[in-house]
Coordinates of C-alpha atoms in Angstrom, one line a residue:
X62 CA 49.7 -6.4 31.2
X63 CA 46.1 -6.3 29.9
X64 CA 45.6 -5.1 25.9
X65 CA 44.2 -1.8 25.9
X66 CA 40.3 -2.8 24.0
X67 CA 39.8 -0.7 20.7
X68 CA 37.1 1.5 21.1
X69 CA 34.4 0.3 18.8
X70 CA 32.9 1.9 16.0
X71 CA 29.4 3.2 16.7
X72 CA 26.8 1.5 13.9
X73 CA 25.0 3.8 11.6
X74 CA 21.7 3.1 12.3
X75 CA 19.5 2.4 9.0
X76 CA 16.4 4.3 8.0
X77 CA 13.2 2.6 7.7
X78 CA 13.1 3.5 3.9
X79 CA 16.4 1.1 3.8
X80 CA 14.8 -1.8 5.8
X81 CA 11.7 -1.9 4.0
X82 CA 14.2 -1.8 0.8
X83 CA 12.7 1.1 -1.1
X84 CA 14.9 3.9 -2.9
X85 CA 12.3 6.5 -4.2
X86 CA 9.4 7.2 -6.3
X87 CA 10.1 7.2 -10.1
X88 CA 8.5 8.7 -13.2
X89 CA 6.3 5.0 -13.7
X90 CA 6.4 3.3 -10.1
X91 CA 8.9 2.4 -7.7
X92 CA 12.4 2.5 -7.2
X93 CA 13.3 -0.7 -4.5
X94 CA 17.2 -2.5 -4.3
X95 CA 15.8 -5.4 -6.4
X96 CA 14.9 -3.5 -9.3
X97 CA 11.8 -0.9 -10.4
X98 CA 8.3 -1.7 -9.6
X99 CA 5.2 -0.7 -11.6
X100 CA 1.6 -1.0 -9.8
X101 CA -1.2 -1.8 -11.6
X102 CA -5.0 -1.5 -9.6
X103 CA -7.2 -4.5 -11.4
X104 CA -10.6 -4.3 -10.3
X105 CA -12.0 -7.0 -8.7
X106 CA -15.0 -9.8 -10.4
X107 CA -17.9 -10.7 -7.9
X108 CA -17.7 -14.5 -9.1
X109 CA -20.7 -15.4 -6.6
X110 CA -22.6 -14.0 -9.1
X111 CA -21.1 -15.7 -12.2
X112 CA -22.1 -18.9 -14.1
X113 CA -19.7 -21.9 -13.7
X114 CA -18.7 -21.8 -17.2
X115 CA -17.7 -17.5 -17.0
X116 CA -15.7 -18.3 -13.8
X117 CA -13.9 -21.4 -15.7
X118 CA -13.3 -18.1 -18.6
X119 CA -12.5 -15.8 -16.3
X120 CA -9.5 -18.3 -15.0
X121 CA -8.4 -19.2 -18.3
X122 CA -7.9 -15.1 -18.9
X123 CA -6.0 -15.1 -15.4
X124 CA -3.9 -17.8 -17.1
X125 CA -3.0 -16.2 -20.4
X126 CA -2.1 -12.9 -18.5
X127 CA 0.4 -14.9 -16.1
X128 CA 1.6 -16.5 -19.8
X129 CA 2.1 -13.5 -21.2
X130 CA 3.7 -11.9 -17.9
X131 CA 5.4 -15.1 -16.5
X132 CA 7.2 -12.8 -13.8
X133 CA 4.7 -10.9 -12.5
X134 CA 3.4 -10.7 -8.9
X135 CA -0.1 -10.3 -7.5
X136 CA -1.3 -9.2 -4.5
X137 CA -4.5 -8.8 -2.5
X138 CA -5.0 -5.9 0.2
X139 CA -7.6 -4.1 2.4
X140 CA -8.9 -1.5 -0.1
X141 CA -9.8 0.4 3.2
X142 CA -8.3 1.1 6.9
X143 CA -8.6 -1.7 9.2
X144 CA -10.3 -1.1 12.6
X145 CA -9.4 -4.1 14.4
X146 CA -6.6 -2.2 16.6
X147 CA -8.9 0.3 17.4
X148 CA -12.0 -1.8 18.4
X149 CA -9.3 -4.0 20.9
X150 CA -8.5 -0.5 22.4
X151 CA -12.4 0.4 22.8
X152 CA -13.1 -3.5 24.5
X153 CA -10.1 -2.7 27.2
X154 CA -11.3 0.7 28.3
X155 CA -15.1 -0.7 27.9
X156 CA -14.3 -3.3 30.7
X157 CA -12.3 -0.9 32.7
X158 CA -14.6 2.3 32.6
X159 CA -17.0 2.4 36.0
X160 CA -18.9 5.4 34.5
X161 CA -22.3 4.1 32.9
X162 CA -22.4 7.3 31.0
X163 CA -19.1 6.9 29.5
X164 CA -19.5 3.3 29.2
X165 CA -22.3 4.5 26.9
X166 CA -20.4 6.3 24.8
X167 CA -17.8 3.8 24.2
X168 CA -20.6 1.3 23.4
X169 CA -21.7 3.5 20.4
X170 CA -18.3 3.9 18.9
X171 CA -17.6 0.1 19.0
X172 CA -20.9 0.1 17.2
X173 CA -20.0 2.3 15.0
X174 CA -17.1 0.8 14.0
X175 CA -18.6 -2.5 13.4
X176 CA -21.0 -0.8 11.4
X177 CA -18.3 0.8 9.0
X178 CA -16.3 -2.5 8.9
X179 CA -19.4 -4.4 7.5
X180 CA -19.6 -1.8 5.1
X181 CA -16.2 -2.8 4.0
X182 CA -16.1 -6.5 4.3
X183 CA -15.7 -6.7 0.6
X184 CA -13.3 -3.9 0.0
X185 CA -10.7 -5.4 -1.2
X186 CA -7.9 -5.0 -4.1
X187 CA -5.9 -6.5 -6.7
X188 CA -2.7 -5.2 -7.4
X189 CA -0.4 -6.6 -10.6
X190 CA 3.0 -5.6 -9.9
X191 CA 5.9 -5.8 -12.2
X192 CA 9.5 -5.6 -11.9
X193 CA 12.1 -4.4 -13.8
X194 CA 15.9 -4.2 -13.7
X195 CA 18.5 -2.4 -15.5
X196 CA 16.4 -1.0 -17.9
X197 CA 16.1 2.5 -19.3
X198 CA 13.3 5.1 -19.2
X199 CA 12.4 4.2 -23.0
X200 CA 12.3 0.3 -22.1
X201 CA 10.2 1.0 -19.1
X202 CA 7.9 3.0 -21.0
X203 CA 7.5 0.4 -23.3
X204 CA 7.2 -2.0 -21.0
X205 CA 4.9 -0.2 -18.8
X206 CA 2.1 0.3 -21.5
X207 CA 2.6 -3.4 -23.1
X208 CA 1.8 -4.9 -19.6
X209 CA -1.5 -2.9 -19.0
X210 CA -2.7 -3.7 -22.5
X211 CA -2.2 -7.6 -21.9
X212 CA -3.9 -7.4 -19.1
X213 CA -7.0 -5.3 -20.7
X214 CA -7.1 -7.8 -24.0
X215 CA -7.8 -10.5 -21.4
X216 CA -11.4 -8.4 -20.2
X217 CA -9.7 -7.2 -16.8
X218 CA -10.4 -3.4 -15.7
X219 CA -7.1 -2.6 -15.3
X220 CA -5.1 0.9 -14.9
X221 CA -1.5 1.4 -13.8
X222 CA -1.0 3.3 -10.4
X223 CA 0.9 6.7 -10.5
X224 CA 2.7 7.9 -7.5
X225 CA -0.3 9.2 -5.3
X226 CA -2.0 5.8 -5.4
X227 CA 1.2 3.7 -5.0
X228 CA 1.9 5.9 -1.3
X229 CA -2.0 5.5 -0.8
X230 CA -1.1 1.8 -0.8
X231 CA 2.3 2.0 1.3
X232 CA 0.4 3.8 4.2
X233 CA -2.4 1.0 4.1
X234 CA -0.3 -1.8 3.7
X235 CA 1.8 -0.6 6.9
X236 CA -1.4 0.8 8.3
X237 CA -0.1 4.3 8.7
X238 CA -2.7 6.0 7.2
X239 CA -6.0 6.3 5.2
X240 CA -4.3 9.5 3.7
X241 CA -1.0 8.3 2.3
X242 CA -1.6 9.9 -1.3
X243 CA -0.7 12.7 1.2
X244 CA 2.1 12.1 2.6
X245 CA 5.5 14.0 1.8
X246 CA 7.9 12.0 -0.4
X247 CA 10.7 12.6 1.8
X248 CA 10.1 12.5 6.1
X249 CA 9.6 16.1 7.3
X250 CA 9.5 17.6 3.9
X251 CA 6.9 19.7 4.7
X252 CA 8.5 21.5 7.6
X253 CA 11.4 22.0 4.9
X254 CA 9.1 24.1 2.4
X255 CA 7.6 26.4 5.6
X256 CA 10.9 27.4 6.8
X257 CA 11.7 28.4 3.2
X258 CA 8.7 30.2 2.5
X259 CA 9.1 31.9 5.9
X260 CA 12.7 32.9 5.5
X261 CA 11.8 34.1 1.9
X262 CA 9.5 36.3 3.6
X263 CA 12.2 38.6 5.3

């Protein structure tokens, strides 16, 4: 006689917030499942047009801040949307469009995105980003404000992100948008508020 197969369990699926690993905004960054992260926007140098001897100074400040900071992490994004997607999309419907006239018009927004992308060649930034774990709002605090001041002693334009630029970063960094500072915290959040405002109305 066969054995009767246990029904399996369905799997929970998991949220994108779990997979990318990030809890929820907190009062000085980031809340991820390795710890807090605090964001700090250092602008960048144009070295082309320094002297050998202020790009050797400029290193050795990059190397007292990493001294100072052993721990922390550094990373360099688009400052700016990237259009690459978009001009692929254009090239395909370029080479299957018969009409001249529309052909035309797909011509001059290619061009016009190659026009805002050289515009933004150079748009990059440099984000310092700190980690913390188990510590308290006092200790972050702290912690927060000593970080940006060793980076400023060592001549770098520095300020720390708050929660509008850090989501401004997310979208851009997952390319979901050039608007992320405007995003709801939580998905659908908006829609939430509406149906509250409209059932207040009653």
């Amino acid at each position: 006689m066969a054995k009767k197969e246990k029904p399996q369990k369905k799997k929970k699926g998991r949220s994108v917030q779990n997979l990318i690993g990030i809890k929820t905004f907190t009062k000085y960054g980031l809340a991820t499942n390795k710890g807090e992260l605090l964001f700090y926007l250092v602008s960048p140098t144009n070295i082309s047009v320094l002297s050998y001897v202020n790009i050797e100074i400029k290193i050795r400040h990059l190397m007292m801040v990493l001294s100072a900071i052993p721990d922390i992490e550094i990373t360099c994004t688009d400052s700016s949307e990237c259009f690459d997607d978009n001009k692929a999309y254009l090239h395909d419907r370029l080479s299957e469009e018969q009409n001249p006239k529309v052909r035309k018009i797909i011509k001059k927004d290619i061009d016009f995105l190659d026009n805002i992308q050289m515009e933004m060649a150079t748009a990059r930034q440099f984000l310092f980003i700190a980690r913390l774990k188990n510590t308290k709002d006092k200790q972050t605090f702290d912690t927060a404000n000593r970080i940006e001041k060793v980076i400023s002693e060592q001549g770098f334009e520095v300020q720390r992100m708050k929660k509008a630029d850090i989501k401004r970063f997310l979208a851009l960094y997952f390319e979901a948008s050039m608007n992320g500072e405007a995003m709801p915290d939580v998905d659908g959040e908006q829609f939430y508020e509406v149906d509250n405002d409209e059932n207040s109305e009653d």
